[in-house]
CSV table of C-alpha atoms and ligand atoms in Angstrom, one decimal:
chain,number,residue,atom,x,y,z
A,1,UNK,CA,-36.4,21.4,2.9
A,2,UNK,CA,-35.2,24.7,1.7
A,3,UNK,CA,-32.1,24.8,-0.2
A,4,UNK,CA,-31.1,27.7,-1.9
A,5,UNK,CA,-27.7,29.5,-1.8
A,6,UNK,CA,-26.8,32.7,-0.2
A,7,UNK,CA,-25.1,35.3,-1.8
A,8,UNK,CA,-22.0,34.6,-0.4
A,9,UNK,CA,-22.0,31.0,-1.6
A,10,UNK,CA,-22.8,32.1,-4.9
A,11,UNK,CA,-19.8,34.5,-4.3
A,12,UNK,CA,-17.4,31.7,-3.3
A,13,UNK,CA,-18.9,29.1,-6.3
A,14,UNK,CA,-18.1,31.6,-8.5
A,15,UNK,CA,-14.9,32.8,-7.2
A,16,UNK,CA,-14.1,28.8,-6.9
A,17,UNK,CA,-15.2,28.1,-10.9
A,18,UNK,CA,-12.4,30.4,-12.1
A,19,UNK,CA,-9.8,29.1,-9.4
A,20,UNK,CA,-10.3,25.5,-11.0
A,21,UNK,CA,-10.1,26.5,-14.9
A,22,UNK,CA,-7.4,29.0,-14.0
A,23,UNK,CA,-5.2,26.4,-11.7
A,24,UNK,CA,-6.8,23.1,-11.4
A,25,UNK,CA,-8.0,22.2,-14.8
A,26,UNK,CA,-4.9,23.1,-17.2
A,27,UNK,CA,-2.9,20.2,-15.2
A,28,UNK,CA,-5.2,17.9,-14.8
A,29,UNK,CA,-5.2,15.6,-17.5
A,30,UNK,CA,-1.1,15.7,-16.7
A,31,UNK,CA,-1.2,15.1,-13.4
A,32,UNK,CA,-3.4,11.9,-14.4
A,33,UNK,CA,-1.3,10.6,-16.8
A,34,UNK,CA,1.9,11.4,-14.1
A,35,UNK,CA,-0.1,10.1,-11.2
A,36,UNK,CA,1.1,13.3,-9.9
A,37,UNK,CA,0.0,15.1,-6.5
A,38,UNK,CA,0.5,18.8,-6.5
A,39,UNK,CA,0.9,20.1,-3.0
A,40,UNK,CA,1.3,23.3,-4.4
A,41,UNK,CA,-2.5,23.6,-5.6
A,42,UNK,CA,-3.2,22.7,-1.7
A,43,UNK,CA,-1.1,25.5,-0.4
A,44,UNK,CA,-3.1,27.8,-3.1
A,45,UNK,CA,-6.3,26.1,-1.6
A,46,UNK,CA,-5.1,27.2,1.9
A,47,UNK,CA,-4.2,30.7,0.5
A,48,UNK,CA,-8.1,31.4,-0.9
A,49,UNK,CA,-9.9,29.7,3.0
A,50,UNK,CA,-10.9,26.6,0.9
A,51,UNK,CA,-9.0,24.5,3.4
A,52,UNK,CA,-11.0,25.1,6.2
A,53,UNK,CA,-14.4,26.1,5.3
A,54,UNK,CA,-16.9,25.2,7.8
A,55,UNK,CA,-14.8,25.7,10.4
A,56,UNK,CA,-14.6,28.5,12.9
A,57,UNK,CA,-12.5,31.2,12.5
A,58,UNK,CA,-11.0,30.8,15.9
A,59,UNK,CA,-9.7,27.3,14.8
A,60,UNK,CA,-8.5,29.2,11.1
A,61,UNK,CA,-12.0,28.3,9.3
A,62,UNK,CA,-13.8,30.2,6.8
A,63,UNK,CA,-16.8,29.9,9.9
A,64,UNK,CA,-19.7,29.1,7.0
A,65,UNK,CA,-20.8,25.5,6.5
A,66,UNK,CA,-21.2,22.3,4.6
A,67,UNK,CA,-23.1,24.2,1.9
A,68,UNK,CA,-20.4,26.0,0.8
A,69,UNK,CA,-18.2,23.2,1.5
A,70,UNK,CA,-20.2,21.1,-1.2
A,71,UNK,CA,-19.9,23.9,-3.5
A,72,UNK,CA,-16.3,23.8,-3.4
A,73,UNK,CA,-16.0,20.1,-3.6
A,74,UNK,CA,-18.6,19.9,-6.5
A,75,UNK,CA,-16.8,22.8,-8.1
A,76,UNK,CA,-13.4,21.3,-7.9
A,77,UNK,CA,-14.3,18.1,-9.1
A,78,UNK,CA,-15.9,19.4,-12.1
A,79,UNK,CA,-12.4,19.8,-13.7
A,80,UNK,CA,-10.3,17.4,-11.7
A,81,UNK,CA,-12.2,15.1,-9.2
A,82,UNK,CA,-8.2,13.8,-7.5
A,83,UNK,CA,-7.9,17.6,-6.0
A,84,UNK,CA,-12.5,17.1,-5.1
A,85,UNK,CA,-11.2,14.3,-3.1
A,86,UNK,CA,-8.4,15.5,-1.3
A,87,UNK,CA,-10.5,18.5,0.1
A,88,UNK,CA,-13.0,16.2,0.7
A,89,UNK,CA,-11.0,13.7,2.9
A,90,UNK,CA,-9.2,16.5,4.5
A,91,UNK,CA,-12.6,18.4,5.7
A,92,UNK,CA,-15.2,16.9,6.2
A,93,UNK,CA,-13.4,13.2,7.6
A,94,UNK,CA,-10.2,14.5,9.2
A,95,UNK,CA,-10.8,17.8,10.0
A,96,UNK,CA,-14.4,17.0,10.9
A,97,UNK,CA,-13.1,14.3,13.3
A,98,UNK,CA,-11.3,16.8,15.7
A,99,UNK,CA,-13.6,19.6,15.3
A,100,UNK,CA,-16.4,17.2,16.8
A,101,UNK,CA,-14.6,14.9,19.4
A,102,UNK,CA,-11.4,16.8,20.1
A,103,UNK,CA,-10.2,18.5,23.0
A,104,UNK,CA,-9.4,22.6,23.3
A,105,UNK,CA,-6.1,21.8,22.7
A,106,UNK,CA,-6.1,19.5,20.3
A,107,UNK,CA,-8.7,21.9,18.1
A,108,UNK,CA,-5.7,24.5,18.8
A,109,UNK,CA,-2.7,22.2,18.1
A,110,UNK,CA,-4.3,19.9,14.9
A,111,UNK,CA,-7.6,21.7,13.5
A,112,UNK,CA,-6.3,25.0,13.3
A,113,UNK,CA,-3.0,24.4,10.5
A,114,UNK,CA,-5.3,21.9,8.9
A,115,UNK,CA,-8.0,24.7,8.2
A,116,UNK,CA,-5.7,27.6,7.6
A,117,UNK,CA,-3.9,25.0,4.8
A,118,UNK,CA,0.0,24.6,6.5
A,119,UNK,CA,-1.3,20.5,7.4
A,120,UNK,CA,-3.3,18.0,5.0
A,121,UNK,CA,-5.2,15.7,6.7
A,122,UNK,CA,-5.7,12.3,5.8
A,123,UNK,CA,-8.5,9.5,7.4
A,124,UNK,CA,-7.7,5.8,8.1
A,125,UNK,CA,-9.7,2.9,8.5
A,126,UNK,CA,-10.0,0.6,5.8
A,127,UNK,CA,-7.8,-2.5,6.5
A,128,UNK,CA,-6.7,-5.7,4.0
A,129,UNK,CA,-9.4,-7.6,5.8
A,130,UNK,CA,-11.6,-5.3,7.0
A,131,UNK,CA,-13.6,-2.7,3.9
A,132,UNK,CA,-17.2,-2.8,4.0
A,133,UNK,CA,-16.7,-4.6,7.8
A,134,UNK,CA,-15.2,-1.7,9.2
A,135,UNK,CA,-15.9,-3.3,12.9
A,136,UNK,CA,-13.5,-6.4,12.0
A,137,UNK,CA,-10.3,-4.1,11.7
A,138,UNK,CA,-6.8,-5.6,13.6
A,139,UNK,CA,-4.5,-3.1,13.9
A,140,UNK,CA,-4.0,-2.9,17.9
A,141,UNK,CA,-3.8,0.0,20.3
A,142,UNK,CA,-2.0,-0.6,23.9
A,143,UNK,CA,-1.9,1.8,26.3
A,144,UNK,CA,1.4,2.3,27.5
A,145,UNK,CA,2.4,4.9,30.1
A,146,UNK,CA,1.7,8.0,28.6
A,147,UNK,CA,1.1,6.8,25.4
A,148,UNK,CA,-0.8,4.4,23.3
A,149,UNK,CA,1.5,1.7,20.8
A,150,UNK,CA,-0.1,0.9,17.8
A,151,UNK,CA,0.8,-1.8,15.6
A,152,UNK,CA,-1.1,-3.0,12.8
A,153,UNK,CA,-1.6,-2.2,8.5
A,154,UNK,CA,-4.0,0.0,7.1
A,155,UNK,CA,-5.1,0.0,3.1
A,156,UNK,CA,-6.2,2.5,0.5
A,157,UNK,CA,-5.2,5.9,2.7
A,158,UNK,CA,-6.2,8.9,0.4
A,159,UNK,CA,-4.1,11.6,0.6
A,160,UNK,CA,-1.4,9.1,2.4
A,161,UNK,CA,2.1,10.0,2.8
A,162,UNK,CA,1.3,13.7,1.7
A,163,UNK,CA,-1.0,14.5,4.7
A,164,UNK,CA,0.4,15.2,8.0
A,165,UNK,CA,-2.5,14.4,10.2
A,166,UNK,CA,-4.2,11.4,10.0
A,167,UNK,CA,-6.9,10.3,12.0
A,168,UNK,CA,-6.1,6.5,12.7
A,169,UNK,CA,-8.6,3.6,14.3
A,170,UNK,CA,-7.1,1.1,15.6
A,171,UNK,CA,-8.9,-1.6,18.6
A,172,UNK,CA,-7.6,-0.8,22.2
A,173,UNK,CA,-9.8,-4.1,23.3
A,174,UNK,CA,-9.9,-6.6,20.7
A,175,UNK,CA,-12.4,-8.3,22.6
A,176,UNK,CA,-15.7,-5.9,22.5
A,177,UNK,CA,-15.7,-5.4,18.8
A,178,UNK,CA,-17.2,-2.1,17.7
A,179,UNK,CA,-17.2,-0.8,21.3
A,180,UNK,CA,-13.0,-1.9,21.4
A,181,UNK,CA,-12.4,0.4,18.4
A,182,UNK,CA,-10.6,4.2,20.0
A,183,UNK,CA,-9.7,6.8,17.6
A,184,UNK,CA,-6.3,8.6,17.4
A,185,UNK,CA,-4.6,11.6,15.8
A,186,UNK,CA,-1.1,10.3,14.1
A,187,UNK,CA,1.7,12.7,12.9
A,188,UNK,CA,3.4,12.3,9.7
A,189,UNK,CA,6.8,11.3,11.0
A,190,UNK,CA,5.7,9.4,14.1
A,191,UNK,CA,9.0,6.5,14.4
A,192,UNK,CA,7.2,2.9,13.7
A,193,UNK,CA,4.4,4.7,11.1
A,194,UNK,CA,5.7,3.7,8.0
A,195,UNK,CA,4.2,4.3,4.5
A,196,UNK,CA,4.1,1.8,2.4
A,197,UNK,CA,2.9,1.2,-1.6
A,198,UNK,CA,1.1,4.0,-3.9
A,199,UNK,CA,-1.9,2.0,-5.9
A,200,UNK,CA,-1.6,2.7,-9.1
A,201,UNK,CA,-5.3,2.8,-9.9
A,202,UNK,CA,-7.7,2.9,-12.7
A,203,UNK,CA,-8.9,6.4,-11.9
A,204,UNK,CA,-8.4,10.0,-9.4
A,205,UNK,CA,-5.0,8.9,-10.0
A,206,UNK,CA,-3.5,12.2,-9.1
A,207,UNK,CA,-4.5,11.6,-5.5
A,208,UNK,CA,-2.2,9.5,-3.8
A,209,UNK,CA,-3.8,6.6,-2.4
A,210,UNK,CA,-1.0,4.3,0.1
A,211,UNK,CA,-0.4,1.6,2.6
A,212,UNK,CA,0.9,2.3,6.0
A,213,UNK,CA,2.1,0.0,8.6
A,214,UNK,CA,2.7,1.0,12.5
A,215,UNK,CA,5.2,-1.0,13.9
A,216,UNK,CA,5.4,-0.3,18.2
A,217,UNK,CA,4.3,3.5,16.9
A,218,UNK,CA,3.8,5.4,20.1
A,219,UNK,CA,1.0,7.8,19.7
A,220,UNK,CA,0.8,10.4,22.9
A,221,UNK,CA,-1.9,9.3,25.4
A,222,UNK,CA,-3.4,13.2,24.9
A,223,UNK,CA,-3.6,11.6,20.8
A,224,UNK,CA,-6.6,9.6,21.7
A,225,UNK,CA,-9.3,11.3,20.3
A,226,UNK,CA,-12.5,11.5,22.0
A,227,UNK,CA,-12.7,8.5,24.5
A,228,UNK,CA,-11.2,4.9,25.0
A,229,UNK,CA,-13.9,2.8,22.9
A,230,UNK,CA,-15.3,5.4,21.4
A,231,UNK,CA,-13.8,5.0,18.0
A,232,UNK,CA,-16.2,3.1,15.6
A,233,UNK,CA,-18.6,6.3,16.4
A,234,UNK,CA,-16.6,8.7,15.6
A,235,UNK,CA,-15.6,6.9,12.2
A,236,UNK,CA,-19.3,5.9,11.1
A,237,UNK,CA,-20.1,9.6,12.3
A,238,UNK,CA,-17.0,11.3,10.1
A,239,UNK,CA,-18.3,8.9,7.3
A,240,UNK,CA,-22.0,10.6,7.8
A,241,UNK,CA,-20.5,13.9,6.4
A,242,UNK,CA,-17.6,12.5,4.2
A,243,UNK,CA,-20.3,10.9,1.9
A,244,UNK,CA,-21.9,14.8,1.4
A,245,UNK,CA,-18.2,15.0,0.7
A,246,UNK,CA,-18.5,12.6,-2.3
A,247,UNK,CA,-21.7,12.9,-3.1
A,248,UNK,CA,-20.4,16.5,-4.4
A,249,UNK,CA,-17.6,15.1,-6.0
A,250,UNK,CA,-19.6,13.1,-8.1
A,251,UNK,CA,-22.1,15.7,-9.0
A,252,UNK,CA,-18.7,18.0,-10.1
A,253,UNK,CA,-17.9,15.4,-12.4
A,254,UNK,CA,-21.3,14.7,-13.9
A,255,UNK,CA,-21.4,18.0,-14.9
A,256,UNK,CA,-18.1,18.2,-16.0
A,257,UNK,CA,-19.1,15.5,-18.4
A,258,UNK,CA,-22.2,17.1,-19.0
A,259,UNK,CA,-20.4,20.7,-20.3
A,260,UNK,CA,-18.1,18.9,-22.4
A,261,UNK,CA,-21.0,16.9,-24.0
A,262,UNK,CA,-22.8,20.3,-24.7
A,263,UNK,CA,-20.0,21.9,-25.9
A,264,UNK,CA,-19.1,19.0,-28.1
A,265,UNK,CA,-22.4,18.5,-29.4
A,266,UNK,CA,-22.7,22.3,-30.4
A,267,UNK,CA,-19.6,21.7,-32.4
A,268,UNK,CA,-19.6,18.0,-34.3
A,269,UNK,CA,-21.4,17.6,-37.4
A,270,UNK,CA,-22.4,14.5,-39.0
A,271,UNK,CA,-25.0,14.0,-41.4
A,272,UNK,CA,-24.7,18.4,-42.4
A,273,UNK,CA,-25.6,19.3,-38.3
A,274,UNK,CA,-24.6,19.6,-35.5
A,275,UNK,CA,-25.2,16.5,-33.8
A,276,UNK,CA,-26.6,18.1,-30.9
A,277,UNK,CA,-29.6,19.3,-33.2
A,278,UNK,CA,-30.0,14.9,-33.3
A,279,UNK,CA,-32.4,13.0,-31.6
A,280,UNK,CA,-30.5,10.5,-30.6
A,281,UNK,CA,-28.0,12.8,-28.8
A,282,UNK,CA,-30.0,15.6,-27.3
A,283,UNK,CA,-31.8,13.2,-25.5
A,284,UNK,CA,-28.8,12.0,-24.4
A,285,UNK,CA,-28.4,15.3,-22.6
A,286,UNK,CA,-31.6,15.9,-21.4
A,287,UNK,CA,-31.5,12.6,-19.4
A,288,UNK,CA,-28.1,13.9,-18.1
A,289,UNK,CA,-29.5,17.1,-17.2
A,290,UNK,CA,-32.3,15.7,-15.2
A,291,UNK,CA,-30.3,12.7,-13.1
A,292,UNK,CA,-27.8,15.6,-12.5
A,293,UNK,CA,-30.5,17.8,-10.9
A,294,UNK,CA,-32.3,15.4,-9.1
A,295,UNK,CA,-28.4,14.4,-7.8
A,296,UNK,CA,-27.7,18.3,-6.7
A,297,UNK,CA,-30.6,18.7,-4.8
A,298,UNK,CA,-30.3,15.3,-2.9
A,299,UNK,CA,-26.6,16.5,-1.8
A,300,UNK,CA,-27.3,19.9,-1.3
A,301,UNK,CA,-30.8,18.4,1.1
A,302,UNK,CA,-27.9,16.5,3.1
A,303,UNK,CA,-25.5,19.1,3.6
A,304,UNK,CA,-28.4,21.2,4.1
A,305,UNK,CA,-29.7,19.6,7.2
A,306,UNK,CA,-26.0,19.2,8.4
A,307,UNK,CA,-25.5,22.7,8.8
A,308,UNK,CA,-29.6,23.3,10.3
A,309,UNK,CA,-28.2,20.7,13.5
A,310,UNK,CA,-30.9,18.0,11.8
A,311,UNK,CA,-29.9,14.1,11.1
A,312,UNK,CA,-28.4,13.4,8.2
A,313,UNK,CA,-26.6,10.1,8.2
A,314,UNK,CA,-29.3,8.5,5.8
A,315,UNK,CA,-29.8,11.9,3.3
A,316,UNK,CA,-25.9,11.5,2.5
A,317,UNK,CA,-26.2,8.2,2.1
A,318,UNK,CA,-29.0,8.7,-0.3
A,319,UNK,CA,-27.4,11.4,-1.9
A,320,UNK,CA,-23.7,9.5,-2.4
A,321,UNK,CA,-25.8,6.5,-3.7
A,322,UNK,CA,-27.8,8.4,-6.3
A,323,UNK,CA,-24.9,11.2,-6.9
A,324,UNK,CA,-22.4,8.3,-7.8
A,325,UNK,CA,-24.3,6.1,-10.1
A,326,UNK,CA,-25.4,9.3,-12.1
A,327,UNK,CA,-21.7,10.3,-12.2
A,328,UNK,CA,-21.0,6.8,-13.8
A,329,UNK,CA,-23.7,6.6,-16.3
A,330,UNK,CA,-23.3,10.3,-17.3
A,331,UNK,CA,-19.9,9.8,-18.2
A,332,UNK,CA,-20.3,6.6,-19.8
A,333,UNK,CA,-23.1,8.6,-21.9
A,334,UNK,CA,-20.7,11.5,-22.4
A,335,UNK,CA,-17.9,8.7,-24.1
A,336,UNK,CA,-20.8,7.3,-26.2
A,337,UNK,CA,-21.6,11.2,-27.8
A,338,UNK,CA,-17.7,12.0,-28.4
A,339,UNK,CA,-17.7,8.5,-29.7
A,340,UNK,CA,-14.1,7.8,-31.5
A,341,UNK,CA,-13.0,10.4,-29.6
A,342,UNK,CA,-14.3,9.8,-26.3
A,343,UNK,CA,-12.3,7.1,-26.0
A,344,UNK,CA,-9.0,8.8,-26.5
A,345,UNK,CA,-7.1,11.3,-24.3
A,346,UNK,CA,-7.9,14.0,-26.2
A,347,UNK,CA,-10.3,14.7,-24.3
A,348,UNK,CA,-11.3,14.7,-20.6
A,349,UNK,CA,-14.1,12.5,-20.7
A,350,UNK,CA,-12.7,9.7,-20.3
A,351,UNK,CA,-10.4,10.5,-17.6
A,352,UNK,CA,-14.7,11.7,-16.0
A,353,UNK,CA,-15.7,7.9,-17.2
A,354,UNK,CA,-12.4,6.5,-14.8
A,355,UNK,CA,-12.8,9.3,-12.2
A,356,UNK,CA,-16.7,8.7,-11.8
A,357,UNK,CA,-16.5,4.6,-11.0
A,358,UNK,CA,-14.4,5.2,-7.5
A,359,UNK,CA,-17.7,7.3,-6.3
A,360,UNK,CA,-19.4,4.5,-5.7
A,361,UNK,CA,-16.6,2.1,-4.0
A,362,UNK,CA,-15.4,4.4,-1.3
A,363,UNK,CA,-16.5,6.1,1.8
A,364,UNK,CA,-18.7,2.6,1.6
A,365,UNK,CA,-19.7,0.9,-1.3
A,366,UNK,CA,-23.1,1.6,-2.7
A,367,UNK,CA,-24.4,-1.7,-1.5
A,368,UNK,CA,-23.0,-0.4,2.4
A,369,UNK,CA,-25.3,2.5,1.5
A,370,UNK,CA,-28.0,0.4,1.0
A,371,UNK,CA,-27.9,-1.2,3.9
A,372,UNK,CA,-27.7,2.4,6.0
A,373,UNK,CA,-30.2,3.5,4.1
A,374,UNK,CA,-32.5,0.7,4.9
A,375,UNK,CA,-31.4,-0.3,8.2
A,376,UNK,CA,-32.5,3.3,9.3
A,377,UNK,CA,-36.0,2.8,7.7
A,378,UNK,CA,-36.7,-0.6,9.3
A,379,UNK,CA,-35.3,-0.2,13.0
A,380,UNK,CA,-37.4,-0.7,15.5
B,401,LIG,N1,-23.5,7.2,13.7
B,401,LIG,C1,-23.4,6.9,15.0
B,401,LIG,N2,-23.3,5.7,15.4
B,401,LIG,C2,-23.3,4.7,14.4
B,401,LIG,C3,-23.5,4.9,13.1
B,401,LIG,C4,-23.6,6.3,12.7
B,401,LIG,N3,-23.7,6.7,11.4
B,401,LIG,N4,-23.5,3.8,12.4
B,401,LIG,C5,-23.4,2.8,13.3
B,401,LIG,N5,-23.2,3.4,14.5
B,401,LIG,C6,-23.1,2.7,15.8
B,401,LIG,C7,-24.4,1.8,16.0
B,401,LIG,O1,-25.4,2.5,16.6
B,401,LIG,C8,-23.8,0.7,16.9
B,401,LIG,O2,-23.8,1.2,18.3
B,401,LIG,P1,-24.5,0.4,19.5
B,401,LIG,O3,-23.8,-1.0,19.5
B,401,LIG,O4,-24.2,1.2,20.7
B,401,LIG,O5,-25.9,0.3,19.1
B,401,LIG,C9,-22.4,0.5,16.4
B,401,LIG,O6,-22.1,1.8,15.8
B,401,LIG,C10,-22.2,-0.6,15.5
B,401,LIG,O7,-23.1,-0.4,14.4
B,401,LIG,P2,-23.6,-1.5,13.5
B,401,LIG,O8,-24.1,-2.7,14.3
B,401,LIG,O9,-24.5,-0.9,12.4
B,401,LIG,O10,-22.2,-2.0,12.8
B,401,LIG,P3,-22.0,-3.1,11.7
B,401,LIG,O11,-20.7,-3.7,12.0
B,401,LIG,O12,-23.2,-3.9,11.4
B,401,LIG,O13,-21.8,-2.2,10.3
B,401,LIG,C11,-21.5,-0.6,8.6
B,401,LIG,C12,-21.9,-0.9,10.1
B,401,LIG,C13,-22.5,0.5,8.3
B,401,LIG,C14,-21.7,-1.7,7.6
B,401,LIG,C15,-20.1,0.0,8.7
B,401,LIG,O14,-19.2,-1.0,8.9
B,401,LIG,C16,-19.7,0.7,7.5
B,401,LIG,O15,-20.1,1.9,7.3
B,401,LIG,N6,-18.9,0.1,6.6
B,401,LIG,C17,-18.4,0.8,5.4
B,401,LIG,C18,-17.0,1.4,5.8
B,401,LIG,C19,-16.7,2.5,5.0
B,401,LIG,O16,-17.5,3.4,4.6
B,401,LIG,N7,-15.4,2.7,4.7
B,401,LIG,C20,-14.9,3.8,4.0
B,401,LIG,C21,-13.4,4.0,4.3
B,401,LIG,S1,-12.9,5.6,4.3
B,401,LIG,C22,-12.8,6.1,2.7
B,401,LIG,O17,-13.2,5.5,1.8
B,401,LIG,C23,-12.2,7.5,2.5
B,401,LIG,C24,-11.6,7.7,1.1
B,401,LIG,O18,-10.6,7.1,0.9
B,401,LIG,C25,-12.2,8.6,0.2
């Protein structure tokens, strides 16, 4: 493994740093409280390439790679992990869908607005009865003429009812499980796709999170993306790269709980010092420090061998595992050294602490990581 940055991605982290303290960071804490998404901080996204960064520029990408892509995410999150997530869902599981399995045109027609920043995208699969069993979903896809009908309910949709592309799996033979399941690209606006309730959650709660319903939504045949059957591949594939996604997102936010612990510890006194000259709190640190290293270079190894053409499926699943529990217990740690204050909304740390716990529920639990992880070590 060789990870180490170029000069352009050094360029873009740094270039990213002051984007989010200039126009991320100042509303993030009221955009929390709100439950507020900002499509405006999208569009600026869009504006900068962030939108479509490992893309090629023939399809309106940045044409660099998941690297950079990281960068961005982990940067981003680092002051507000809602807007780490959007980007995250939008790239590297929406986007990433149609750059892989789509057609010419519908690289041309969906990819390329979603990279240049005019579309959002947004990434469908988890139903009521079907999370960690993503093979045991219901919603129904009948061919039809022309067109596919699709009819069915679909939870916990980040970046729901903002997006305008969603990529939607639904079973076109009910029968064959896994191998029924087809994939589809759905437009915002479709008649019979119907959004449904915002959660109001405990944490990224400036990124929309909804129910959708399809009732007889017709979905042009040329929709289907990739082929008939084809669709639990594609979405255990996206989910590959979308956990390099949030393994950065969870790296951003350790060490955005890790700056404001430094900072915080330079400036407290108790007992006449500064209570980062105190044991019990520089060690704190140091033990932050070193999960949060060990966390960068296991993300950075995944998205790494993404962008060298190498597997990767079990190194992101590795590095969301690890990345996520040291995004929880660092910011539980950074609570414990603001103490008092920790606690309240004064500061962001708590809004880290809330933030950090979602890393390892979605894009598969920590306990569906596992079982990649060690299903790929013992196959035959
Ligand atoms: N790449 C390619 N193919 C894969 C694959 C991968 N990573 N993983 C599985 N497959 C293939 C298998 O090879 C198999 O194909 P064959 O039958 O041809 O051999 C087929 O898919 C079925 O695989 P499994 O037998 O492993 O399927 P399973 O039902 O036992 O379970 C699972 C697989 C890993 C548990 C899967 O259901 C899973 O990942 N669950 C978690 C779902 C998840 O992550 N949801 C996240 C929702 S999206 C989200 O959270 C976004 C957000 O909001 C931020």
């Amino acid at each position: 493994m060789h990870v180490s940055y170029t000069d352009e991605q050094n360029m873009i982290r740094s270039m990213v740093r002051d984007f989010a303290k200039n126009e991320i960071e100042p509303t993030a804490a009221l955009r929390d409280e709100e439950e507020r998404f900002d499509r405006a901080l999208f569009d600026k996204m869009g504006e900068i390439g962030l939108t479509g960064i490992p893309w090629p520029e023939k399809y309106g990408g940045l044409a660099s790679d998941f690297i950079t892509y990281a960068i961005v995410v982990e940067e981003l999150s680092r002051v507000c992990a809602s807007t780490g997530v959007m980007l995250s869902v939008h790239t590297s599981l929406a986007s990433w869908a149609i750059y892989k399995y789509g057609t010419e045109a519908q690289k041309l027609q969906f990819l390329r607005p979603l990279a240049e920043g005019k579309k959002l995208g947004a990434y469908s699969l988890t139903e009521s009865g079907s999370g960690s069993d993503a093979g045991a979903m219901r919603t129904t896809a009948k061919k039809d003429g022309d067109s596919y009908v699709l009819n069915g309910s679909k939870l916990f949709v980040t970046n729901g009812g903002e997006a305008e592309v969603y990529i939607v799996f639904a079973m076109t033979d009910m029968q064959q499980r896994q191998k029924g399941c087809s994939a589809f690209i759905v437009e915002k606006g479709a008649a019979g796709f119907i959004f449904g309730n915002k959660e109001k959650k405990l944490g990224i709660r400036s990124s929309p999170t909804i129910e959708m319903r399809f009732e007889n939504c017709r979905v042009p045949a040329e929709n289907l993306l990739g082929q008939e059957g084809e669709g639990f591949r594609i979405a255990m594939r996206s989910l590959d790269g979308g956990r390099i996604g949030i393994a950065a997102q969870a790296l951003g936010i350790s060490q955005g709980a890790m700056d404001a612990s430094i900072s915080y510890a330079k400036e407290r006194s108790q007992f006449g010092k500064p209570i980062g000259k105190q044991q019990a709190i520089a060690f704190k640190i140091a033990d932050m420090a070193t999960k949060i290293e060990a966390a960068r270079l296991l993300t950075y190894q995944a998205a790494w061998r993404e962008s060298k053409g190498l597997t990767y499926g079990k190194e992101a699943a590795i590095a969301k595992l690890f990345a996520s529990d040291t995004a929880v217990q660092v910011s539980i740690e950074a609570v414990q050294i603001f103490g008092g204050y920790g606690y309240t909304k004064d500061f962001p740390v708590e809004r880290y602490l809330r933030d950090a716990k979602v890393t390892q529920i979605y894009e598969g639990t920590n306990e569906i990581q596992r079982l990649v992880i060690s299903r790929m070590l013992l196959a035959d």
